[in-house]
């Protein structure tokens, strides 16, 4: 895990635990948001909004079809943060 991933992970883990009302130990990279952590559509929406605020990225308009685990969320955030500031986010 590189530094950027580590930084995102350290902030994402407690956020996921709070939003999904699970113990932090349950939030591991391979944990599936719905199947393992019990997230429903409201939890996912809250996680998106909180992630946007916390990490300064916009998840709207991004392809989230391959995002099913906490690790996938971290990867998406890292990739969005790596975009140059002038790169428009699809809406």
PDB file of N, CA and C in Angstrom:
ATOM      1  N   UNK A   1       0.856  -1.166   0.000  1.00  0.00           N
ATOM      2  CA  UNK A   1       0.000   0.000   0.000  1.00  0.00           C
ATOM      3  C   UNK A   1       0.903   1.230   0.000  1.00  0.00           C
ATOM      4  N   UNK A   2       0.726   2.126  -0.994  1.00  0.00           N
ATOM      5  CA  UNK A   2       1.555   3.323  -1.036  1.00  0.00           C
ATOM      6  C   UNK A   2       1.064   4.348  -0.021  1.00  0.00           C
ATOM      7  N   UNK A   3       1.797   5.454   0.087  1.00  0.00           N
ATOM      8  CA  UNK A   3       1.476   6.469   1.094  1.00  0.00           C
ATOM      9  C   UNK A   3       0.073   7.022   0.882  1.00  0.00           C
ATOM     10  N   UNK A   4      -0.259   7.353  -0.363  1.00  0.00           N
ATOM     11  CA  UNK A   4      -1.585   7.909  -0.656  1.00  0.00           C
ATOM     12  C   UNK A   4      -2.682   6.934  -0.240  1.00  0.00           C
ATOM     13  N   UNK A   5      -2.526   5.666  -0.602  1.00  0.00           N
ATOM     14  CA  UNK A   5      -3.513   4.656  -0.206  1.00  0.00           C
ATOM     15  C   UNK A   5      -3.588   4.544   1.320  1.00  0.00           C
ATOM     16  N   UNK A   6      -2.448   4.566   1.963  1.00  0.00           N
ATOM     17  CA  UNK A   6      -2.421   4.470   3.414  1.00  0.00           C
ATOM     18  C   UNK A   6      -3.143   5.634   4.068  1.00  0.00           C
ATOM     19  N   UNK A   7      -2.927   6.840   3.543  1.00  0.00           N
ATOM     20  CA  UNK A   7      -3.596   8.022   4.083  1.00  0.00           C
ATOM     21  C   UNK A   7      -5.105   7.928   3.892  1.00  0.00           C
ATOM     22  N   UNK A   8      -5.529   7.533   2.710  1.00  0.00           N
ATOM     23  CA  UNK A   8      -6.959   7.390   2.430  1.00  0.00           C
ATOM     24  C   UNK A   8      -7.544   6.314   3.334  1.00  0.00           C
ATOM     25  N   UNK A   9      -6.858   5.202   3.449  1.00  0.00           N
ATOM     26  CA  UNK A   9      -7.361   4.087   4.258  1.00  0.00           C
ATOM     27  C   UNK A   9      -7.562   4.506   5.710  1.00  0.00           C
ATOM     28  N   UNK A  10      -6.603   5.231   6.277  1.00  0.00           N
ATOM     29  CA  UNK A  10      -6.676   5.641   7.680  1.00  0.00           C
ATOM     30  C   UNK A  10      -7.901   6.510   7.964  1.00  0.00           C
ATOM     31  N   UNK A  11      -8.355   7.263   6.973  1.00  0.00           N
ATOM     32  CA  UNK A  11      -9.529   8.108   7.148  1.00  0.00           C
ATOM     33  C   UNK A  11     -10.812   7.403   6.705  1.00  0.00           C
ATOM     34  N   UNK A  12     -10.698   6.522   5.714  1.00  0.00           N
ATOM     35  CA  UNK A  12     -11.877   5.836   5.184  1.00  0.00           C
ATOM     36  C   UNK A  12     -12.402   4.770   6.145  1.00  0.00           C
ATOM     37  N   UNK A  13     -11.520   4.068   6.791  1.00  0.00           N
ATOM     38  CA  UNK A  13     -11.927   2.960   7.673  1.00  0.00           C
ATOM     39  C   UNK A  13     -12.893   3.413   8.770  1.00  0.00           C
ATOM     40  N   UNK A  14     -12.557   4.438   9.574  1.00  0.00           N
ATOM     41  CA  UNK A  14     -13.514   4.859  10.599  1.00  0.00           C
ATOM     42  C   UNK A  14     -14.785   5.467  10.011  1.00  0.00           C
ATOM     43  N   UNK A  15     -14.670   6.089   8.851  1.00  0.00           N
ATOM     44  CA  UNK A  15     -15.852   6.647   8.192  1.00  0.00           C
ATOM     45  C   UNK A  15     -16.824   5.529   7.821  1.00  0.00           C
ATOM     46  N   UNK A  16     -16.324   4.476   7.214  1.00  0.00           N
ATOM     47  CA  UNK A  16     -17.171   3.335   6.849  1.00  0.00           C
ATOM     48  C   UNK A  16     -17.791   2.699   8.089  1.00  0.00           C
ATOM     49  N   UNK A  17     -17.001   2.551   9.127  1.00  0.00           N
ATOM     50  CA  UNK A  17     -17.511   1.945  10.365  1.00  0.00           C
ATOM     51  C   UNK A  17     -18.662   2.773  10.925  1.00  0.00           C
ATOM     52  N   UNK A  18     -18.507   4.092  10.924  1.00  0.00           N
ATOM     53  CA  UNK A  18     -19.550   4.962  11.460  1.00  0.00           C
ATOM     54  C   UNK A  18     -20.806   4.922  10.595  1.00  0.00           C
ATOM     55  N   UNK A  19     -20.638   5.073   9.291  1.00  0.00           N
ATOM     56  CA  UNK A  19     -21.783   5.120   8.380  1.00  0.00           C
ATOM     57  C   UNK A  19     -22.566   3.807   8.407  1.00  0.00           C
ATOM     58  N   UNK A  20     -21.867   2.684   8.448  1.00  0.00           N
ATOM     59  CA  UNK A  20     -22.527   1.391   8.382  1.00  0.00           C
ATOM     60  C   UNK A  20     -22.766   0.755   9.750  1.00  0.00           C
ATOM     61  N   UNK A  21     -22.420   1.486  10.794  1.00  0.00           N
ATOM     62  CA  UNK A  21     -22.641   1.019  12.172  1.00  0.00           C
ATOM     63  C   UNK A  21     -22.052  -0.368  12.417  1.00  0.00           C
ATOM     64  N   UNK A  22     -20.785  -0.513  12.042  1.00  0.00           N
ATOM     65  CA  UNK A  22     -20.063  -1.765  12.266  1.00  0.00           C
ATOM     66  C   UNK A  22     -18.777  -1.439  13.021  1.00  0.00           C
ATOM     67  N   UNK A  23     -18.195  -2.426  13.700  1.00  0.00           N
ATOM     68  CA  UNK A  23     -16.923  -2.172  14.386  1.00  0.00           C
ATOM     69  C   UNK A  23     -15.816  -1.903  13.362  1.00  0.00           C
ATOM     70  N   UNK A  24     -14.877  -1.033  13.691  1.00  0.00           N
ATOM     71  CA  UNK A  24     -13.782  -0.731  12.757  1.00  0.00           C
ATOM     72  C   UNK A  24     -13.022  -1.975  12.305  1.00  0.00           C
ATOM     73  N   UNK A  25     -12.943  -2.988  13.186  1.00  0.00           N
ATOM     74  CA  UNK A  25     -12.225  -4.217  12.806  1.00  0.00           C
ATOM     75  C   UNK A  25     -12.881  -4.930  11.628  1.00  0.00           C
ATOM     76  N   UNK A  26     -14.175  -4.698  11.425  1.00  0.00           N
ATOM     77  CA  UNK A  26     -14.891  -5.340  10.320  1.00  0.00           C
ATOM     78  C   UNK A  26     -14.588  -4.672   8.987  1.00  0.00           C
ATOM     79  N   UNK A  27     -14.062  -3.452   9.048  1.00  0.00           N
ATOM     80  CA  UNK A  27     -13.790  -2.691   7.826  1.00  0.00           C
ATOM     81  C   UNK A  27     -12.373  -3.006   7.368  1.00  0.00           C
ATOM     82  N   UNK A  28     -12.293  -3.952   6.455  1.00  0.00           N
ATOM     83  CA  UNK A  28     -11.023  -4.376   5.857  1.00  0.00           C
ATOM     84  C   UNK A  28     -11.147  -4.164   4.347  1.00  0.00           C
ATOM     85  N   UNK A  29     -10.029  -4.046   3.646  1.00  0.00           N
ATOM     86  CA  UNK A  29     -10.116  -3.753   2.210  1.00  0.00           C
ATOM     87  C   UNK A  29     -11.006  -4.704   1.412  1.00  0.00           C
ATOM     88  N   UNK A  30     -11.023  -5.978   1.771  1.00  0.00           N
ATOM     89  CA  UNK A  30     -11.806  -6.947   0.993  1.00  0.00           C
ATOM     90  C   UNK A  30     -13.273  -7.032   1.435  1.00  0.00           C
ATOM     91  N   UNK A  31     -13.669  -6.280   2.478  1.00  0.00           N
ATOM     92  CA  UNK A  31     -15.057  -6.318   2.955  1.00  0.00           C
ATOM     93  C   UNK A  31     -15.982  -5.716   1.904  1.00  0.00           C
ATOM     94  N   UNK A  32     -17.003  -6.494   1.546  1.00  0.00           N
ATOM     95  CA  UNK A  32     -17.998  -6.013   0.576  1.00  0.00           C
ATOM     96  C   UNK A  32     -18.978  -5.091   1.301  1.00  0.00           C
ATOM     97  N   UNK A  33     -19.233  -3.946   0.704  1.00  0.00           N
ATOM     98  CA  UNK A  33     -20.076  -2.935   1.334  1.00  0.00           C
ATOM     99  C   UNK A  33     -21.448  -3.481   1.706  1.00  0.00           C
ATOM    100  N   UNK A  34     -22.097  -4.161   0.777  1.00  0.00           N
ATOM    101  CA  UNK A  34     -23.454  -4.647   1.004  1.00  0.00           C
ATOM    102  C   UNK A  34     -23.448  -6.006   1.697  1.00  0.00           C
ATOM    103  N   UNK A  35     -22.778  -6.978   1.103  1.00  0.00           N
ATOM    104  CA  UNK A  35     -22.843  -8.348   1.605  1.00  0.00           C
ATOM    105  C   UNK A  35     -22.181  -8.532   2.971  1.00  0.00           C
ATOM    106  N   UNK A  36     -21.060  -7.859   3.206  1.00  0.00           N
ATOM    107  CA  UNK A  36     -20.332  -8.064   4.459  1.00  0.00           C
ATOM    108  C   UNK A  36     -20.643  -7.014   5.522  1.00  0.00           C
ATOM    109  N   UNK A  37     -20.817  -5.767   5.091  1.00  0.00           N
ATOM    110  CA  UNK A  37     -21.013  -4.683   6.050  1.00  0.00           C
ATOM    111  C   UNK A  37     -22.474  -4.260   6.179  1.00  0.00           C
ATOM    112  N   UNK A  38     -23.342  -4.834   5.356  1.00  0.00           N
ATOM    113  CA  UNK A  38     -24.777  -4.572   5.473  1.00  0.00           C
ATOM    114  C   UNK A  38     -25.228  -3.209   4.997  1.00  0.00           C
ATOM    115  N   UNK A  39     -24.467  -2.585   4.130  1.00  0.00           N
ATOM    116  CA  UNK A  39     -24.835  -1.262   3.634  1.00  0.00           C
ATOM    117  C   UNK A  39     -26.098  -1.339   2.783  1.00  0.00           C
ATOM    118  N   UNK A  40     -26.967  -0.341   2.963  1.00  0.00           N
ATOM    119  CA  UNK A  40     -28.129  -0.219   2.092  1.00  0.00           C
ATOM    120  C   UNK A  40     -27.919   1.035   1.226  1.00  0.00           C
ATOM    121  N   UNK A  41     -28.892   1.361   0.394  1.00  0.00           N
ATOM    122  CA  UNK A  41     -28.715   2.476  -0.537  1.00  0.00           C
ATOM    123  C   UNK A  41     -28.506   3.799   0.205  1.00  0.00           C
ATOM    124  N   UNK A  42     -29.148   3.983   1.348  1.00  0.00           N
ATOM    125  CA  UNK A  42     -28.954   5.206   2.129  1.00  0.00           C
ATOM    126  C   UNK A  42     -27.530   5.272   2.684  1.00  0.00           C
ATOM    127  N   UNK A  43     -27.009   4.136   3.154  1.00  0.00           N
ATOM    128  CA  UNK A  43     -25.628   4.092   3.646  1.00  0.00           C
ATOM    129  C   UNK A  43     -24.644   4.448   2.535  1.00  0.00           C
ATOM    130  N   UNK A  44     -24.877   3.914   1.350  1.00  0.00           N
ATOM    131  CA  UNK A  44     -23.983   4.178   0.215  1.00  0.00           C
ATOM    132  C   UNK A  44     -24.003   5.662  -0.129  1.00  0.00           C
ATOM    133  N   UNK A  45     -25.197   6.244  -0.159  1.00  0.00           N
ATOM    134  CA  UNK A  45     -25.333   7.671  -0.454  1.00  0.00           C
ATOM    135  C   UNK A  45     -24.621   8.506   0.608  1.00  0.00           C
ATOM    136  N   UNK A  46     -24.792   8.136   1.883  1.00  0.00           N
ATOM    137  CA  UNK A  46     -24.127   8.862   2.966  1.00  0.00           C
ATOM    138  C   UNK A  46     -22.607   8.709   2.871  1.00  0.00           C
ATOM    139  N   UNK A  47     -22.145   7.513   2.531  1.00  0.00           N
ATOM    140  CA  UNK A  47     -20.710   7.283   2.385  1.00  0.00           C
ATOM    141  C   UNK A  47     -20.141   8.121   1.239  1.00  0.00           C
ATOM    142  N   UNK A  48     -20.865   8.201   0.132  1.00  0.00           N
ATOM    143  CA  UNK A  48     -20.420   9.022  -1.000  1.00  0.00           C
ATOM    144  C   UNK A  48     -20.302  10.484  -0.589  1.00  0.00           C
ATOM    145  N   UNK A  49     -21.351  11.013   0.049  1.00  0.00           N
ATOM    146  CA  UNK A  49     -21.354  12.422   0.443  1.00  0.00           C
ATOM    147  C   UNK A  49     -20.236  12.720   1.448  1.00  0.00           C
ATOM    148  N   UNK A  50     -20.072  11.855   2.437  1.00  0.00           N
ATOM    149  CA  UNK A  50     -19.038  12.064   3.446  1.00  0.00           C
ATOM    150  C   UNK A  50     -17.645  11.940   2.827  1.00  0.00           C
ATOM    151  N   UNK A  51     -17.479  11.023   1.879  1.00  0.00           N
ATOM    152  CA  UNK A  51     -16.187  10.850   1.208  1.00  0.00           C
ATOM    153  C   UNK A  51     -15.840  12.069   0.371  1.00  0.00           C
ATOM    154  N   UNK A  52     -16.841  12.608  -0.309  1.00  0.00           N
ATOM    155  CA  UNK A  52     -16.613  13.812  -1.110  1.00  0.00           C
ATOM    156  C   UNK A  52     -16.121  14.949  -0.225  1.00  0.00           C
ATOM    157  N   UNK A  53     -16.770  15.115   0.927  1.00  0.00           N
ATOM    158  CA  UNK A  53     -16.390  16.192   1.839  1.00  0.00           C
ATOM    159  C   UNK A  53     -15.016  15.941   2.457  1.00  0.00           C
ATOM    160  N   UNK A  54     -14.788  14.731   2.926  1.00  0.00           N
ATOM    161  CA  UNK A  54     -13.549  14.400   3.618  1.00  0.00           C
ATOM    162  C   UNK A  54     -12.332  14.426   2.703  1.00  0.00           C
ATOM    163  N   UNK A  55     -12.487  13.882   1.495  1.00  0.00           N
ATOM    164  CA  UNK A  55     -11.345  13.734   0.599  1.00  0.00           C
ATOM    165  C   UNK A  55     -11.266  14.788  -0.496  1.00  0.00           C
ATOM    166  N   UNK A  56     -12.271  15.657  -0.589  1.00  0.00           N
ATOM    167  CA  UNK A  56     -12.234  16.729  -1.576  1.00  0.00           C
ATOM    168  C   UNK A  56     -12.337  16.256  -3.012  1.00  0.00           C
ATOM    169  N   UNK A  57     -13.092  15.195  -3.241  1.00  0.00           N
ATOM    170  CA  UNK A  57     -13.304  14.675  -4.590  1.00  0.00           C
ATOM    171  C   UNK A  57     -14.793  14.617  -4.876  1.00  0.00           C
ATOM    172  N   UNK A  58     -15.150  14.566  -6.132  1.00  0.00           N
ATOM    173  CA  UNK A  58     -16.549  14.403  -6.503  1.00  0.00           C
ATOM    174  C   UNK A  58     -16.748  13.011  -7.080  1.00  0.00           C
ATOM    175  N   UNK A  59     -17.636  12.258  -6.464  1.00  0.00           N
ATOM    176  CA  UNK A  59     -17.927  10.907  -6.947  1.00  0.00           C
ATOM    177  C   UNK A  59     -19.071  10.900  -7.946  1.00  0.00           C
ATOM    178  N   UNK A  60     -19.773  12.036  -8.053  1.00  0.00           N
ATOM    179  CA  UNK A  60     -20.876  12.119  -9.016  1.00  0.00           C
ATOM    180  C   UNK A  60     -20.331  11.984 -10.426  1.00  0.00           C
ATOM    181  N   UNK A  61     -21.007  11.202 -11.212  1.00  0.00           N
ATOM    182  CA  UNK A  61     -20.611  11.026 -12.598  1.00  0.00           C
ATOM    183  C   UNK A  61     -19.481  10.036 -12.807  1.00  0.00           C
ATOM    184  N   UNK A  62     -18.961   9.458 -11.730  1.00  0.00           N
ATOM    185  CA  UNK A  62     -17.906   8.462 -11.896  1.00  0.00           C
ATOM    186  C   UNK A  62     -18.540   7.089 -12.062  1.00  0.00           C
ATOM    187  N   UNK A  63     -17.839   6.220 -12.744  1.00  0.00           N
ATOM    188  CA  UNK A  63     -18.328   4.859 -12.938  1.00  0.00           C
ATOM    189  C   UNK A  63     -18.062   4.065 -11.668  1.00  0.00           C
ATOM    190  N   UNK A  64     -19.131   3.779 -10.941  1.00  0.00           N
ATOM    191  CA  UNK A  64     -18.992   3.037  -9.691  1.00  0.00           C
ATOM    192  C   UNK A  64     -19.440   1.583  -9.842  1.00  0.00           C
ATOM    193  N   UNK A  65     -19.610   1.128 -11.071  1.00  0.00           N
ATOM    194  CA  UNK A  65     -20.109  -0.230 -11.291  1.00  0.00           C
ATOM    195  C   UNK A  65     -19.155  -1.300 -10.754  1.00  0.00           C
ATOM    196  N   UNK A  66     -17.876  -1.019 -10.725  1.00  0.00           N
ATOM    197  CA  UNK A  66     -16.909  -1.999 -10.233  1.00  0.00           C
ATOM    198  C   UNK A  66     -16.570  -1.823  -8.765  1.00  0.00           C
ATOM    199  N   UNK A  67     -17.273  -0.930  -8.091  1.00  0.00           N
ATOM    200  CA  UNK A  67     -16.989  -0.648  -6.688  1.00  0.00           C
ATOM    201  C   UNK A  67     -17.912  -1.488  -5.812  1.00  0.00           C
ATOM    202  N   UNK A  68     -17.341  -2.485  -5.161  1.00  0.00           N
ATOM    203  CA  UNK A  68     -18.163  -3.322  -4.285  1.00  0.00           C
ATOM    204  C   UNK A  68     -17.521  -3.536  -2.916  1.00  0.00           C
ATOM    205  N   UNK A  69     -16.220  -3.269  -2.798  1.00  0.00           N
ATOM    206  CA  UNK A  69     -15.532  -3.466  -1.517  1.00  0.00           C
ATOM    207  C   UNK A  69     -15.006  -2.134  -0.987  1.00  0.00           C
ATOM    208  N   UNK A  70     -14.618  -2.137   0.265  1.00  0.00           N
ATOM    209  CA  UNK A  70     -14.022  -0.936   0.854  1.00  0.00           C
ATOM    210  C   UNK A  70     -12.727  -0.596   0.119  1.00  0.00           C
ATOM    211  N   UNK A  71     -11.970  -1.602  -0.254  1.00  0.00           N
ATOM    212  CA  UNK A  71     -10.746  -1.375  -1.022  1.00  0.00           C
ATOM    213  C   UNK A  71     -11.025  -0.708  -2.351  1.00  0.00           C
ATOM    214  N   UNK A  72     -12.132  -1.090  -2.999  1.00  0.00           N
ATOM    215  CA  UNK A  72     -12.521  -0.450  -4.261  1.00  0.00           C
ATOM    216  C   UNK A  72     -12.815   1.035  -4.047  1.00  0.00           C
ATOM    217  N   UNK A  73     -13.466   1.359  -2.932  1.00  0.00           N
ATOM    218  CA  UNK A  73     -13.766   2.756  -2.612  1.00  0.00           C
ATOM    219  C   UNK A  73     -12.454   3.527  -2.437  1.00  0.00           C
ATOM    220  N   UNK A  74     -11.528   2.955  -1.701  1.00  0.00           N
ATOM    221  CA  UNK A  74     -10.228   3.597  -1.494  1.00  0.00           C
ATOM    222  C   UNK A  74      -9.507   3.805  -2.823  1.00  0.00           C
ATOM    223  N   UNK A  75      -9.524   2.795  -3.687  1.00  0.00           N
ATOM    224  CA  UNK A  75      -8.880   2.908  -5.002  1.00  0.00           C
ATOM    225  C   UNK A  75      -9.499   4.035  -5.820  1.00  0.00           C
ATOM    226  N   UNK A  76     -10.829   4.132  -5.796  1.00  0.00           N
ATOM    227  CA  UNK A  76     -11.523   5.174  -6.542  1.00  0.00           C
ATOM    228  C   UNK A  76     -11.133   6.554  -6.019  1.00  0.00           C
ATOM    229  N   UNK A  77     -11.108   6.717  -4.715  1.00  0.00           N
ATOM    230  CA  UNK A  77     -10.740   8.000  -4.126  1.00  0.00           C
ATOM    231  C   UNK A  77      -9.314   8.375  -4.500  1.00  0.00           C
ATOM    232  N   UNK A  78      -8.395   7.425  -4.397  1.00  0.00           N
ATOM    233  CA  UNK A  78      -6.996   7.687  -4.746  1.00  0.00           C
ATOM    234  C   UNK A  78      -6.891   8.098  -6.211  1.00  0.00           C
ATOM    235  N   UNK A  79      -7.599   7.404  -7.094  1.00  0.00           N
ATOM    236  CA  UNK A  79      -7.510   7.741  -8.519  1.00  0.00           C
ATOM    237  C   UNK A  79      -8.109   9.117  -8.801  1.00  0.00           C
ATOM    238  N   UNK A  80      -9.183   9.475  -8.104  1.00  0.00           N
ATOM    239  CA  UNK A  80      -9.778  10.797  -8.295  1.00  0.00           C
ATOM    240  C   UNK A  80      -8.876  11.898  -7.754  1.00  0.00           C
ATOM    241  N   UNK A  81      -8.210  11.636  -6.658  1.00  0.00           N
ATOM    242  CA  UNK A  81      -7.298  12.636  -6.084  1.00  0.00           C
ATOM    243  C   UNK A  81      -6.057  12.812  -6.947  1.00  0.00           C
ATOM    244  N   UNK A  82      -5.726  11.811  -7.746  1.00  0.00           N
ATOM    245  CA  UNK A  82      -4.542  11.879  -8.597  1.00  0.00           C
ATOM    246  C   UNK A  82      -4.793  12.679  -9.869  1.00  0.00           C
ATOM    247  N   UNK A  83      -6.059  12.925 -10.182  1.00  0.00           N
ATOM    248  CA  UNK A  83      -6.375  13.698 -11.383  1.00  0.00           C
ATOM    249  C   UNK A  83      -5.868  15.120 -11.228  1.00  0.00           C
ATOM    250  N   UNK A  84      -5.344  15.681 -12.325  1.00  0.00           N
ATOM    251  CA  UNK A  84      -4.953  17.088 -12.270  1.00  0.00           C
ATOM    252  C   UNK A  84      -6.192  17.949 -11.982  1.00  0.00           C
ATOM    253  N   UNK A  85      -5.986  19.052 -11.303  1.00  0.00           N
ATOM    254  CA  UNK A  85      -7.093  19.928 -10.898  1.00  0.00           C
ATOM    255  C   UNK A  85      -7.911  20.430 -12.070  1.00  0.00           C
ATOM    256  N   UNK A  86      -7.305  20.551 -13.241  1.00  0.00           N
ATOM    257  CA  UNK A  86      -8.037  21.075 -14.388  1.00  0.00           C
ATOM    258  C   UNK A  86      -8.826  20.010 -15.145  1.00  0.00           C
ATOM    259  N   UNK A  87      -8.694  18.756 -14.761  1.00  0.00           N
ATOM    260  CA  UNK A  87      -9.414  17.690 -15.438  1.00  0.00           C
ATOM    261  C   UNK A  87     -10.878  17.700 -14.965  1.00  0.00           C
ATOM    262  N   UNK A  88     -11.817  17.943 -15.878  1.00  0.00           N
ATOM    263  CA  UNK A  88     -13.219  17.976 -15.447  1.00  0.00           C
ATOM    264  C   UNK A  88     -13.711  16.585 -15.064  1.00  0.00           C
ATOM    265  N   UNK A  89     -14.561  16.569 -14.080  1.00  0.00           N
ATOM    266  CA  UNK A  89     -15.195  15.317 -13.654  1.00  0.00           C
ATOM    267  C   UNK A  89     -16.480  15.172 -14.452  1.00  0.00           C
ATOM    268  N   UNK A  90     -16.699  14.011 -15.033  1.00  0.00           N
ATOM    269  CA  UNK A  90     -17.923  13.766 -15.813  1.00  0.00           C
ATOM    270  C   UNK A  90     -19.138  13.917 -14.915  1.00  0.00           C
ATOM    271  N   UNK A  91     -20.171  14.513 -15.427  1.00  0.00           N
ATOM    272  CA  UNK A  91     -21.403  14.703 -14.642  1.00  0.00           C
ATOM    273  C   UNK A  91     -22.530  13.949 -15.259  1.00  0.00           C
TER     274      UNK A  91
END
